[in-house]
mmCIF file of C-alpha atoms in Angstrom:
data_model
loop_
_atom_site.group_PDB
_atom_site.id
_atom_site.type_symbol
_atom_site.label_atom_id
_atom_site.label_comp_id
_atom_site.label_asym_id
_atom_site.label_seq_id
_atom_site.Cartn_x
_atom_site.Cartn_y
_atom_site.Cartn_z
ATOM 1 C CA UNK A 17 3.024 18.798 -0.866
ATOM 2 C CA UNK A 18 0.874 16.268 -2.310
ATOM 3 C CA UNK A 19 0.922 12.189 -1.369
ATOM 4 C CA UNK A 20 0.435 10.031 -4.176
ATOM 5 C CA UNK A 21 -0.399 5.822 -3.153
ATOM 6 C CA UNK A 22 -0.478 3.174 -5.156
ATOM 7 C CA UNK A 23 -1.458 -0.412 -4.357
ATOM 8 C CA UNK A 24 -0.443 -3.695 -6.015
ATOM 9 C CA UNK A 25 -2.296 -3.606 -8.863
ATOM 10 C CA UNK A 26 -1.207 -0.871 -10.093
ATOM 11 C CA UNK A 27 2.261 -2.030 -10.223
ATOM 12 C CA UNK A 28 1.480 -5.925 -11.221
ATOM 13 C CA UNK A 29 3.148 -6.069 -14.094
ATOM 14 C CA UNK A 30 5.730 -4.036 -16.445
ATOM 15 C CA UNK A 31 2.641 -2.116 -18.395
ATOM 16 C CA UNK A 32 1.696 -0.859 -14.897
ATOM 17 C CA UNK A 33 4.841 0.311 -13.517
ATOM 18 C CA UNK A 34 5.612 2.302 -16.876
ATOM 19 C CA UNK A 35 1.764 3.699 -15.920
ATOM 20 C CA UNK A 36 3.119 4.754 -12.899
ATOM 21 C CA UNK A 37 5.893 6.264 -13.791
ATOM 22 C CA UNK A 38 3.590 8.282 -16.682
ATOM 23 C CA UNK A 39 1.815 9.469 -14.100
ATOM 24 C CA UNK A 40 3.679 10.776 -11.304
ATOM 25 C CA UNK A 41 5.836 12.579 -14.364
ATOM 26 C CA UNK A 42 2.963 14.585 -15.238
ATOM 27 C CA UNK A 43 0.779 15.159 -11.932
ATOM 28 C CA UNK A 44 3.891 15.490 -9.570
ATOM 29 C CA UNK A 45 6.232 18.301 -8.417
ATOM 30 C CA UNK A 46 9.616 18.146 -6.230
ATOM 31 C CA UNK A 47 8.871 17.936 -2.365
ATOM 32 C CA UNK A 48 5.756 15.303 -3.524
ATOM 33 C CA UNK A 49 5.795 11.972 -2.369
ATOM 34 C CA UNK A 50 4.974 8.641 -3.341
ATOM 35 C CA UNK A 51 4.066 5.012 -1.441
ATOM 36 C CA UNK A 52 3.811 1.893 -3.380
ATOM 37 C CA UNK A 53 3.048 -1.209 -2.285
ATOM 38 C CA UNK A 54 4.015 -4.625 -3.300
ATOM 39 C CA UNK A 55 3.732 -5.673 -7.146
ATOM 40 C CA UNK A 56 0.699 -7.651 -7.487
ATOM 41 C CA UNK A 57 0.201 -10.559 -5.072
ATOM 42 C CA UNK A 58 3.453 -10.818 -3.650
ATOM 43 C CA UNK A 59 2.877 -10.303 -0.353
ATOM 44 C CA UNK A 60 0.450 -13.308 -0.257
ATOM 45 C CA UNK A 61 3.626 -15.642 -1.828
ATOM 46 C CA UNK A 62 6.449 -13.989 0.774
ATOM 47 C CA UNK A 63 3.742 -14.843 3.105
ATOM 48 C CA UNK A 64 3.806 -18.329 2.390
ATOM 49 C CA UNK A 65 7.153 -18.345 1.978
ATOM 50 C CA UNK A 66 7.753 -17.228 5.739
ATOM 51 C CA UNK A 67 4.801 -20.168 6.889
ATOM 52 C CA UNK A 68 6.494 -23.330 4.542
ATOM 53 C CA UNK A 69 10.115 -22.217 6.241
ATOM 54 C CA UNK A 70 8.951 -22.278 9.936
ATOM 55 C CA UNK A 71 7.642 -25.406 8.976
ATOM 56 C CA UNK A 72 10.426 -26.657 7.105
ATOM 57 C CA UNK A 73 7.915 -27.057 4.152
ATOM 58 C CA UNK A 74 10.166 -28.515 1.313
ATOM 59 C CA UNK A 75 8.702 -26.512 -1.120
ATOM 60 C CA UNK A 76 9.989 -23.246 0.090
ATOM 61 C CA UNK A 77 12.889 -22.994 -2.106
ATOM 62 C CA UNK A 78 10.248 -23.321 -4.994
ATOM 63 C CA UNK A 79 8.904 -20.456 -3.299
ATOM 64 C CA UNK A 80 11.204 -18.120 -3.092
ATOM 65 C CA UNK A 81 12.417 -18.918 -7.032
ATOM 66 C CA UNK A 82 8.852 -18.101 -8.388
ATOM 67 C CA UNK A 83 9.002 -14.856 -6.416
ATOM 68 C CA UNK A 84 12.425 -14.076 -7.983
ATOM 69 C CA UNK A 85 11.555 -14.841 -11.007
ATOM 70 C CA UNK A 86 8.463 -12.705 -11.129
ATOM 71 C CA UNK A 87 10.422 -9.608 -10.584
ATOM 72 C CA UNK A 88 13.846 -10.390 -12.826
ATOM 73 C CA UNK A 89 10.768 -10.829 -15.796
ATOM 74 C CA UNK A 90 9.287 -7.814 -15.381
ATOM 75 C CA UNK A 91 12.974 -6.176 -14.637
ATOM 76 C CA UNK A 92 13.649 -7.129 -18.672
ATOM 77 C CA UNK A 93 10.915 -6.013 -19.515
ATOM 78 C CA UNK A 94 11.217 -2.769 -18.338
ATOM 79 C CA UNK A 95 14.549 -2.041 -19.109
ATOM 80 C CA UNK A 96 15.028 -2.677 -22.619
ATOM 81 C CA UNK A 97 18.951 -2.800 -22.631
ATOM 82 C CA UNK A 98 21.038 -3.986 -19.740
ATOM 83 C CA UNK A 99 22.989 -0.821 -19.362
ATOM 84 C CA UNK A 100 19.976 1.232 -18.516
ATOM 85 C CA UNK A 101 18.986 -2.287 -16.464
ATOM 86 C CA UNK A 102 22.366 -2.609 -14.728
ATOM 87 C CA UNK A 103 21.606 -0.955 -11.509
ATOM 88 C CA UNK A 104 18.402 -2.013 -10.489
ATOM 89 C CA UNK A 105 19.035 -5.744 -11.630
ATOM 90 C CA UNK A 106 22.080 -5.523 -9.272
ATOM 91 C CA UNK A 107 19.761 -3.914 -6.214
ATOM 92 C CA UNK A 108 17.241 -6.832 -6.813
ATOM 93 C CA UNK A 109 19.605 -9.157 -6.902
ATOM 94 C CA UNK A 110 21.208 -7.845 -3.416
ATOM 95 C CA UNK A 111 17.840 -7.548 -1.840
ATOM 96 C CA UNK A 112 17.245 -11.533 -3.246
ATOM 97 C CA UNK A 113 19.931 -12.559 -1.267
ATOM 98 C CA UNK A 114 18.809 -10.931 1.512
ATOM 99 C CA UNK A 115 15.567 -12.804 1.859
ATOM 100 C CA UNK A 116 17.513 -15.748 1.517
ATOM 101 C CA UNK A 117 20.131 -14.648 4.421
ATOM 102 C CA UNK A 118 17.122 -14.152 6.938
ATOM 103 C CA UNK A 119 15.256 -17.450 5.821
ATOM 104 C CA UNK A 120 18.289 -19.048 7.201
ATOM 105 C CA UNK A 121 19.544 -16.559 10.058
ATOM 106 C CA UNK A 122 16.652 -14.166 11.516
ATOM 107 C CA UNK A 123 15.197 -15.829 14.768
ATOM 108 C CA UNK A 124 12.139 -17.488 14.653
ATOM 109 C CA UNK A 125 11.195 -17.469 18.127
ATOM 110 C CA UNK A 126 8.804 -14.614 17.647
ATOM 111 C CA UNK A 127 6.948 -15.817 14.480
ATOM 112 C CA UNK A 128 4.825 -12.945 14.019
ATOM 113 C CA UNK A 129 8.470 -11.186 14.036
ATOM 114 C CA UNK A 130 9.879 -13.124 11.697
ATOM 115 C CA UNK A 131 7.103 -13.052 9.335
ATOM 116 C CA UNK A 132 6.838 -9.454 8.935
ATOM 117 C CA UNK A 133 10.512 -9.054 8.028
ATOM 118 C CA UNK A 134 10.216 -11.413 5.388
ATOM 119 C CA UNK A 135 7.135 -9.391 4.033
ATOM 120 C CA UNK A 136 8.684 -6.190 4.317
ATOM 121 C CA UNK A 137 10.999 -7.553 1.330
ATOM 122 C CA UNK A 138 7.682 -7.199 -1.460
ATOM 123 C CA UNK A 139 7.297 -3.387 -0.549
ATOM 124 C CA UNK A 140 11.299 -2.417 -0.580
ATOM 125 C CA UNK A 141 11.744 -4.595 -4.027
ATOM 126 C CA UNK A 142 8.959 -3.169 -5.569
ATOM 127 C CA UNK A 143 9.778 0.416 -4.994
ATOM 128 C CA UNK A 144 13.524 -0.176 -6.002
ATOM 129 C CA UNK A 145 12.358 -1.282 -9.362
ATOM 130 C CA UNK A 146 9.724 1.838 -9.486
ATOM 131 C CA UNK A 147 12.324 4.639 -8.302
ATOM 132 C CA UNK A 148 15.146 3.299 -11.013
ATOM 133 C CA UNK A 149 12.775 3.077 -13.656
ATOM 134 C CA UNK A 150 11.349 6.558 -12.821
ATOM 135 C CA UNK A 151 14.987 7.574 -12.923
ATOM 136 C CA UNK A 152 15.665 6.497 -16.477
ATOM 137 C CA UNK A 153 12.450 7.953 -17.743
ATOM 138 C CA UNK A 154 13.804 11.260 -16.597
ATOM 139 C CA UNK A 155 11.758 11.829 -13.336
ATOM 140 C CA UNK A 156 13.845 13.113 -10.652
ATOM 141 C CA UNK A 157 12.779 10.851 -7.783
ATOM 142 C CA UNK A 158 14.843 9.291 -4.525
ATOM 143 C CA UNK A 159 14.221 6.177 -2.778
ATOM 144 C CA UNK A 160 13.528 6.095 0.886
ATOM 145 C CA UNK A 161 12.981 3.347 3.561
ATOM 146 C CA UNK A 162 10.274 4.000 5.589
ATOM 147 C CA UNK A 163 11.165 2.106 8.432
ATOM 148 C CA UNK A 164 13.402 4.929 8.998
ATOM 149 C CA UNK A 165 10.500 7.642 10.337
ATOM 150 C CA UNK A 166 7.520 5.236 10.664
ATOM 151 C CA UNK A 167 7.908 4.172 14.669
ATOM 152 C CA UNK A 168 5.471 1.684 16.103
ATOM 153 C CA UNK A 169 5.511 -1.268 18.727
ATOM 154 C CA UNK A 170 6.121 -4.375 18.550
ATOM 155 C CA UNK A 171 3.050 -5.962 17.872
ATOM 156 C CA UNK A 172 3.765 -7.785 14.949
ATOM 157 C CA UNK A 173 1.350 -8.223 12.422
ATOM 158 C CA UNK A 174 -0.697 -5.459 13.422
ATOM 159 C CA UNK A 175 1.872 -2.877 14.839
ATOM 160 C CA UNK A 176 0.358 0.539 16.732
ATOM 161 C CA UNK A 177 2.341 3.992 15.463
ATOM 162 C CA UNK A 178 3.820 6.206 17.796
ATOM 163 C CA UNK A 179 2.740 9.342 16.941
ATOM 164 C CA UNK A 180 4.911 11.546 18.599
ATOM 165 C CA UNK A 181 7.825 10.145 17.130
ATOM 166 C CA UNK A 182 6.883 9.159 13.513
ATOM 167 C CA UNK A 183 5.564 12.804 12.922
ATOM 168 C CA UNK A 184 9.123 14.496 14.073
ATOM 169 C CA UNK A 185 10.856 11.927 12.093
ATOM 170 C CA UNK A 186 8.623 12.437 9.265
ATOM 171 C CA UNK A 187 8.847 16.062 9.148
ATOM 172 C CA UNK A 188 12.863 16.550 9.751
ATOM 173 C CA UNK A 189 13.781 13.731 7.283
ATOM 174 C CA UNK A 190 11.176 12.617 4.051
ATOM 175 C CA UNK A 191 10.037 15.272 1.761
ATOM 176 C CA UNK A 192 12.860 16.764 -0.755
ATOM 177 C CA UNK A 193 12.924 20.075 -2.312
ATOM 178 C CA UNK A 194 14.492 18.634 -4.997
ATOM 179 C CA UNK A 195 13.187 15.110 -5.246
ATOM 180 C CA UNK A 196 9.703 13.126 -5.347
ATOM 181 C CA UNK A 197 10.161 10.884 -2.856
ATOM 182 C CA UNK A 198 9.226 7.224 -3.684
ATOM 183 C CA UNK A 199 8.854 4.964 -0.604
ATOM 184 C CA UNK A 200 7.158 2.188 1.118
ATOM 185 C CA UNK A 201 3.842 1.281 2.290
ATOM 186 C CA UNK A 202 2.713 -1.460 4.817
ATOM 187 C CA UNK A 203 5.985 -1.433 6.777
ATOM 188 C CA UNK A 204 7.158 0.610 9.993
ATOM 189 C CA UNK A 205 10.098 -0.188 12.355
ATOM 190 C CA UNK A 206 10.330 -0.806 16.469
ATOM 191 C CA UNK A 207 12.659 1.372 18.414
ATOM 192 C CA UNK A 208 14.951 -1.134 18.455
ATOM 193 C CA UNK A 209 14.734 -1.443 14.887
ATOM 194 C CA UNK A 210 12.383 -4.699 14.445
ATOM 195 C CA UNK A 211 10.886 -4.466 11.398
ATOM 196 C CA UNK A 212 6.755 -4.434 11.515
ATOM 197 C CA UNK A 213 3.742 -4.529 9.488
ATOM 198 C CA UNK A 214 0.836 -2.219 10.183
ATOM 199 C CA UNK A 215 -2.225 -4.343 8.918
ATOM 200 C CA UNK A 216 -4.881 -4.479 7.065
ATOM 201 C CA UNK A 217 -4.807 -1.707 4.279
ATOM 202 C CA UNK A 218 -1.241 -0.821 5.976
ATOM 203 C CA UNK A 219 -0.562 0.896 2.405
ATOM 204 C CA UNK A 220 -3.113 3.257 2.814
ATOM 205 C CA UNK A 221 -2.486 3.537 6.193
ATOM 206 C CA UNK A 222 1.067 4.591 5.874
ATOM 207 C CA UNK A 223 0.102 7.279 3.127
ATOM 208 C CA UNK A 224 -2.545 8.813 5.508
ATOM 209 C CA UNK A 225 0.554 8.929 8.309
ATOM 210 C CA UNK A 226 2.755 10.746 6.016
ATOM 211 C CA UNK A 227 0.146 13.111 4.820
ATOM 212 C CA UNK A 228 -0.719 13.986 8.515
ATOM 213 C CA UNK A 229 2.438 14.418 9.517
ATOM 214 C CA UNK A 230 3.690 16.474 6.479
ATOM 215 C CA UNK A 231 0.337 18.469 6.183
ATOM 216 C CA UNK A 232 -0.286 17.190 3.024
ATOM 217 C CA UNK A 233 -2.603 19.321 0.694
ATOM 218 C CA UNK A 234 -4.234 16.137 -0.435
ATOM 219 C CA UNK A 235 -3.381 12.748 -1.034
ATOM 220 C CA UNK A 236 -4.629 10.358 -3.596
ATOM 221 C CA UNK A 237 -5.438 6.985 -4.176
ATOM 222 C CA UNK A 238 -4.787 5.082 -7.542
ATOM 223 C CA UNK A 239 -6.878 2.125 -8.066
ATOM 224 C CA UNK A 240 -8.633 0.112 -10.936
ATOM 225 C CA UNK A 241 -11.662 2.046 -10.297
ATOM 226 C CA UNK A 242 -12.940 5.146 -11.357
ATOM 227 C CA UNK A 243 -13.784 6.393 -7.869
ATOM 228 C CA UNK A 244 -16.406 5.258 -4.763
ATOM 229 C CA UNK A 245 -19.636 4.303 -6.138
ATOM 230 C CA UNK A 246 -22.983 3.760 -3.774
ATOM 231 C CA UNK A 247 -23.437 0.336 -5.201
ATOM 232 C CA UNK A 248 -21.037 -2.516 -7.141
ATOM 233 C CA UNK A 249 -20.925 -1.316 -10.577
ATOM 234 C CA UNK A 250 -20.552 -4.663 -11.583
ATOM 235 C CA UNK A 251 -23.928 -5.831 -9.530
ATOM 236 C CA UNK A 252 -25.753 -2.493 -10.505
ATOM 237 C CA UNK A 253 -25.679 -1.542 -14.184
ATOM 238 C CA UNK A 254 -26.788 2.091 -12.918
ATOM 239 C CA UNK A 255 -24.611 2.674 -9.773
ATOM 240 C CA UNK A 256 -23.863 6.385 -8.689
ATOM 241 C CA UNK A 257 -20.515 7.114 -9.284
ATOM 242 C CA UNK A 258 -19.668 10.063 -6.321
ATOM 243 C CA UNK A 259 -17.587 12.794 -7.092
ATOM 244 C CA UNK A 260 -17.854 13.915 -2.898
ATOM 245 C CA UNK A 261 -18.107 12.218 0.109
ATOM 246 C CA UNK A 262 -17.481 12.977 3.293
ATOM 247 C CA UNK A 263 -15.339 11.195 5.702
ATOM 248 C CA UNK A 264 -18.169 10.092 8.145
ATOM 249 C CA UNK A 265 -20.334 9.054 5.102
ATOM 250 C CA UNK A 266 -17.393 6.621 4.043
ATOM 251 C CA UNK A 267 -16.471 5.048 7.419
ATOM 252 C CA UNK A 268 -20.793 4.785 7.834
ATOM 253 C CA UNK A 269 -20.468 2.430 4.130
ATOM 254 C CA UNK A 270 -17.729 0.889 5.772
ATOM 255 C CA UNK A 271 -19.295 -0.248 9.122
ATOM 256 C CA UNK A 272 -21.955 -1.781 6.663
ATOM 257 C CA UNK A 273 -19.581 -3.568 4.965
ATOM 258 C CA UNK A 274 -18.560 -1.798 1.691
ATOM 259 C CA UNK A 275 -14.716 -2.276 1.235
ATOM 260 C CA UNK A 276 -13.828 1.170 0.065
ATOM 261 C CA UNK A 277 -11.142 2.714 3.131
ATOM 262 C CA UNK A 278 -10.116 1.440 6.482
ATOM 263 C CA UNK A 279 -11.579 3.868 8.940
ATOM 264 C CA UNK A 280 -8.124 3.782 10.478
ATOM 265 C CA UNK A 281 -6.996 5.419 6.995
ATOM 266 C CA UNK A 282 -9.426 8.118 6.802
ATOM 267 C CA UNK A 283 -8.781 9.254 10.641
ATOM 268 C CA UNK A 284 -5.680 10.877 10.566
ATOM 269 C CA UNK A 285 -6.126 12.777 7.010
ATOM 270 C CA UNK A 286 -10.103 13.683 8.570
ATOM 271 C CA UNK A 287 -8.749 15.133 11.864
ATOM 272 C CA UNK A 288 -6.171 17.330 9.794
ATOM 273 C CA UNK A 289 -8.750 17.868 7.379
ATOM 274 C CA UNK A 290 -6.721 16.393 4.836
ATOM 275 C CA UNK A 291 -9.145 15.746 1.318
ATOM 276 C CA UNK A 292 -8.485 12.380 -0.138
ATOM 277 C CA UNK A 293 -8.900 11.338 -3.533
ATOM 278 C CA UNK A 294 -10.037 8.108 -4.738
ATOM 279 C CA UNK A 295 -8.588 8.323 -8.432
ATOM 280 C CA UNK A 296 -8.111 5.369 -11.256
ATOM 281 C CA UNK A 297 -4.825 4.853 -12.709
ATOM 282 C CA UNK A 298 -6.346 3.035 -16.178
ATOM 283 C CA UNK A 299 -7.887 6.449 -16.801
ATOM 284 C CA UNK A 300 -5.920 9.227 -14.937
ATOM 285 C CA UNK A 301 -7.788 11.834 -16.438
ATOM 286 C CA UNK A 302 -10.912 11.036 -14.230
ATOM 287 C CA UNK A 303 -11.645 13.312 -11.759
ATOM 288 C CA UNK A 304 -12.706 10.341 -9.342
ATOM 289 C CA UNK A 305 -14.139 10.855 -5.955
ATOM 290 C CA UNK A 306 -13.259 13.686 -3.188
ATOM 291 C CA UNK A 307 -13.471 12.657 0.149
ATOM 292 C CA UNK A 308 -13.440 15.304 2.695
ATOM 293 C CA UNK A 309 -15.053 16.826 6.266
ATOM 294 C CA UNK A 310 -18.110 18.293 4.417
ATOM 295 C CA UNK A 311 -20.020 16.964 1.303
ATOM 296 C CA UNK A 312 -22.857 17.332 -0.929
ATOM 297 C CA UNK A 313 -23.159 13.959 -2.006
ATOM 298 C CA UNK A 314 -23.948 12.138 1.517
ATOM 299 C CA UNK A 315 -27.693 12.436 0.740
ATOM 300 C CA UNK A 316 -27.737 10.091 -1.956
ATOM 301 C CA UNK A 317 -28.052 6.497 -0.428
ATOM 302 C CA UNK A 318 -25.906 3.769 -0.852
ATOM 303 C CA UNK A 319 -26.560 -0.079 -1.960
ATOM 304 C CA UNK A 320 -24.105 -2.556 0.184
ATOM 305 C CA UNK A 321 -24.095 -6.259 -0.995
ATOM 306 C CA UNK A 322 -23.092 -8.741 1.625
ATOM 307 C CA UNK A 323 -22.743 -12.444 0.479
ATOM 308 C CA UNK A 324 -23.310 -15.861 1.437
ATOM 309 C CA UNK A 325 -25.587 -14.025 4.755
ATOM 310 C CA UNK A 326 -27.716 -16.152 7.439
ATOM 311 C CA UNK A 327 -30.523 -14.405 9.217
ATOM 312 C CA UNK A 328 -31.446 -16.367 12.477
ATOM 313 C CA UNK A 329 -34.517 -15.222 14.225
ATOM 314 C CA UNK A 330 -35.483 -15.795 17.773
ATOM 315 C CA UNK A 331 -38.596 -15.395 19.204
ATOM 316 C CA UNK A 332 -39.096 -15.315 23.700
ATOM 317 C CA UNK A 333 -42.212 -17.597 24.304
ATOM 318 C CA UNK A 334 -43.446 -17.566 27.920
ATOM 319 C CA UNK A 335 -44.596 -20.895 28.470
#
């Protein structure tokens, strides 16, 4: 069983998603699964649109229209004739009115609360549209929410997993024998069924918790870059591109400031030994980079830009 995650740049616009699509058909067998995160920056608008509504900003309808009509746009584009289109416009449209039901009605006495169900809205729209358009391509995929097997606490924003229970749900109810599985990122559930958001690089995050729990054989990550390099490509016209890393050599590049992986990612999938694979989906026939417990690239050393840095010196005199 392999995990496949891709973030919101991959799916930004209607060129990506048919990318996607492209690319789970090929590299992807029944039983595999898939996270996707929210299409391009759309969890930085629904974001706003939770802060202008708890402050009764009157701009929020403008808001949520703009967000709307982001995803009808690339809908159209995608489908090229409404039959094909019929299904997922109608989803969309249901999930649309959704948001606008819990603008009105969810409580916003716990902000942090209210906020994250509001986000939670970019990840299940986005992969709605990805599942139905895998559908019509001829993948055979199902949609799952993850909120379903993902348990944490409720400490919205930046909830904590419970382990115990998110790794029996996860292994009783995701993977299908006969299905990829396309599902969420970012987005976990209380046990009283608050909906939560797990963070920075929650995305990730959640793919590492499903691979864990599922004993992966690998998992991968698609991004716009060809793999982990030991400097900025863009800074450093020669930059080493790795093709393996280790795990402790990553979260080391990471302490230092490199934004590669959350170390909260790479524990789970290093403790189960689980290789990841930093991959690029605008050239999927790259091998990318290999990250794993043991690796022959972690004596080549590593170049970490920090910006806009003040050293401040001090100096003990005795007087």
């Amino acid at each position: 069983m392999k995990v496949f995650k891709f973030g919101g740049a991959s799916v930004k616009d209607a060129v990506g998603v048919r990318n996607l699509g492209k690319i789970i058909g090929q590299k992807l067998e029944n039983g595999d699964v898939v996270v996707v995160s929210a299409m391009g920056k759309t969890t930085s608008m629904l974001e706003s649109l939770a802060y202008d509504v708890l402050t009764d900003s009157p701009d929020a309808l403008d808001q949520l229209t703009d967000i709307r009509e982001f995803h009808f746009l690339l809908i159209k584009e995608l489908f090229e004739d409404q039959q094909s289109g019929a299904h997922v416009f109608e989803r969309i449209t249901e999930l649309f009115s959704k948001i606008e039901y819990d603008l009105n009605h969810e409580s916003r006495k716990i902000r942090k609360a209210f906020i994250d169900r509001i986000l939670s809205y970019g990840e299940i729209i986005s992969t709605a549209i990805v599942a139905e358009y895998a559908k019509v391509t001829g993948v055979g995929v199902v949609w799952k929410d993850i909120r379903k097997f993902i348990r944490s606490d409720d400490n919205f924003g930046a909830a904590r997993v419970d382990w115990v229970t998110t790794n029996a749900n996860l292994q009783n109810g995701l993977p299908e024998d006969d299905f990829i599985v396309v599902t969420q990122g970012y987005i976990a559930s209380t046990a009283g069924g608050k909906t939560t958001t797990l963070g920075k690089e929650g995305s990730d995050f959640s793919a590492a918790i499903i691979a864990r729990a599922c004993n992966a054989s690998d998992v991968t990550f698609w991004k716009d870059v060809p793999g982990v390099f030991n400097a900025d490509p863009k800074k450093e016209s020669d930059a080493h591109l790795f093709s393996d890393l280790s795990y402790r050599q990553v979260v080391e590049m990471t302490y230092y400031g490199a934004k590669i992986i959350h170390p909260k990612t790479m524990r789970p999938l290093a403790v189960a030994d689980i290789p990841l694979f930093v991959r690029s989906f605008l050239d999927p026939s790259l091998p990318g980079t290999k990250i794993v417990n043991e690796a022959d690239d972690d004596d080549i050393s590593q170049v970490i830009f920090k910006e806009n840095q003040v050293l401040v010196s001090f100096k003990i005199i005795n007087l």
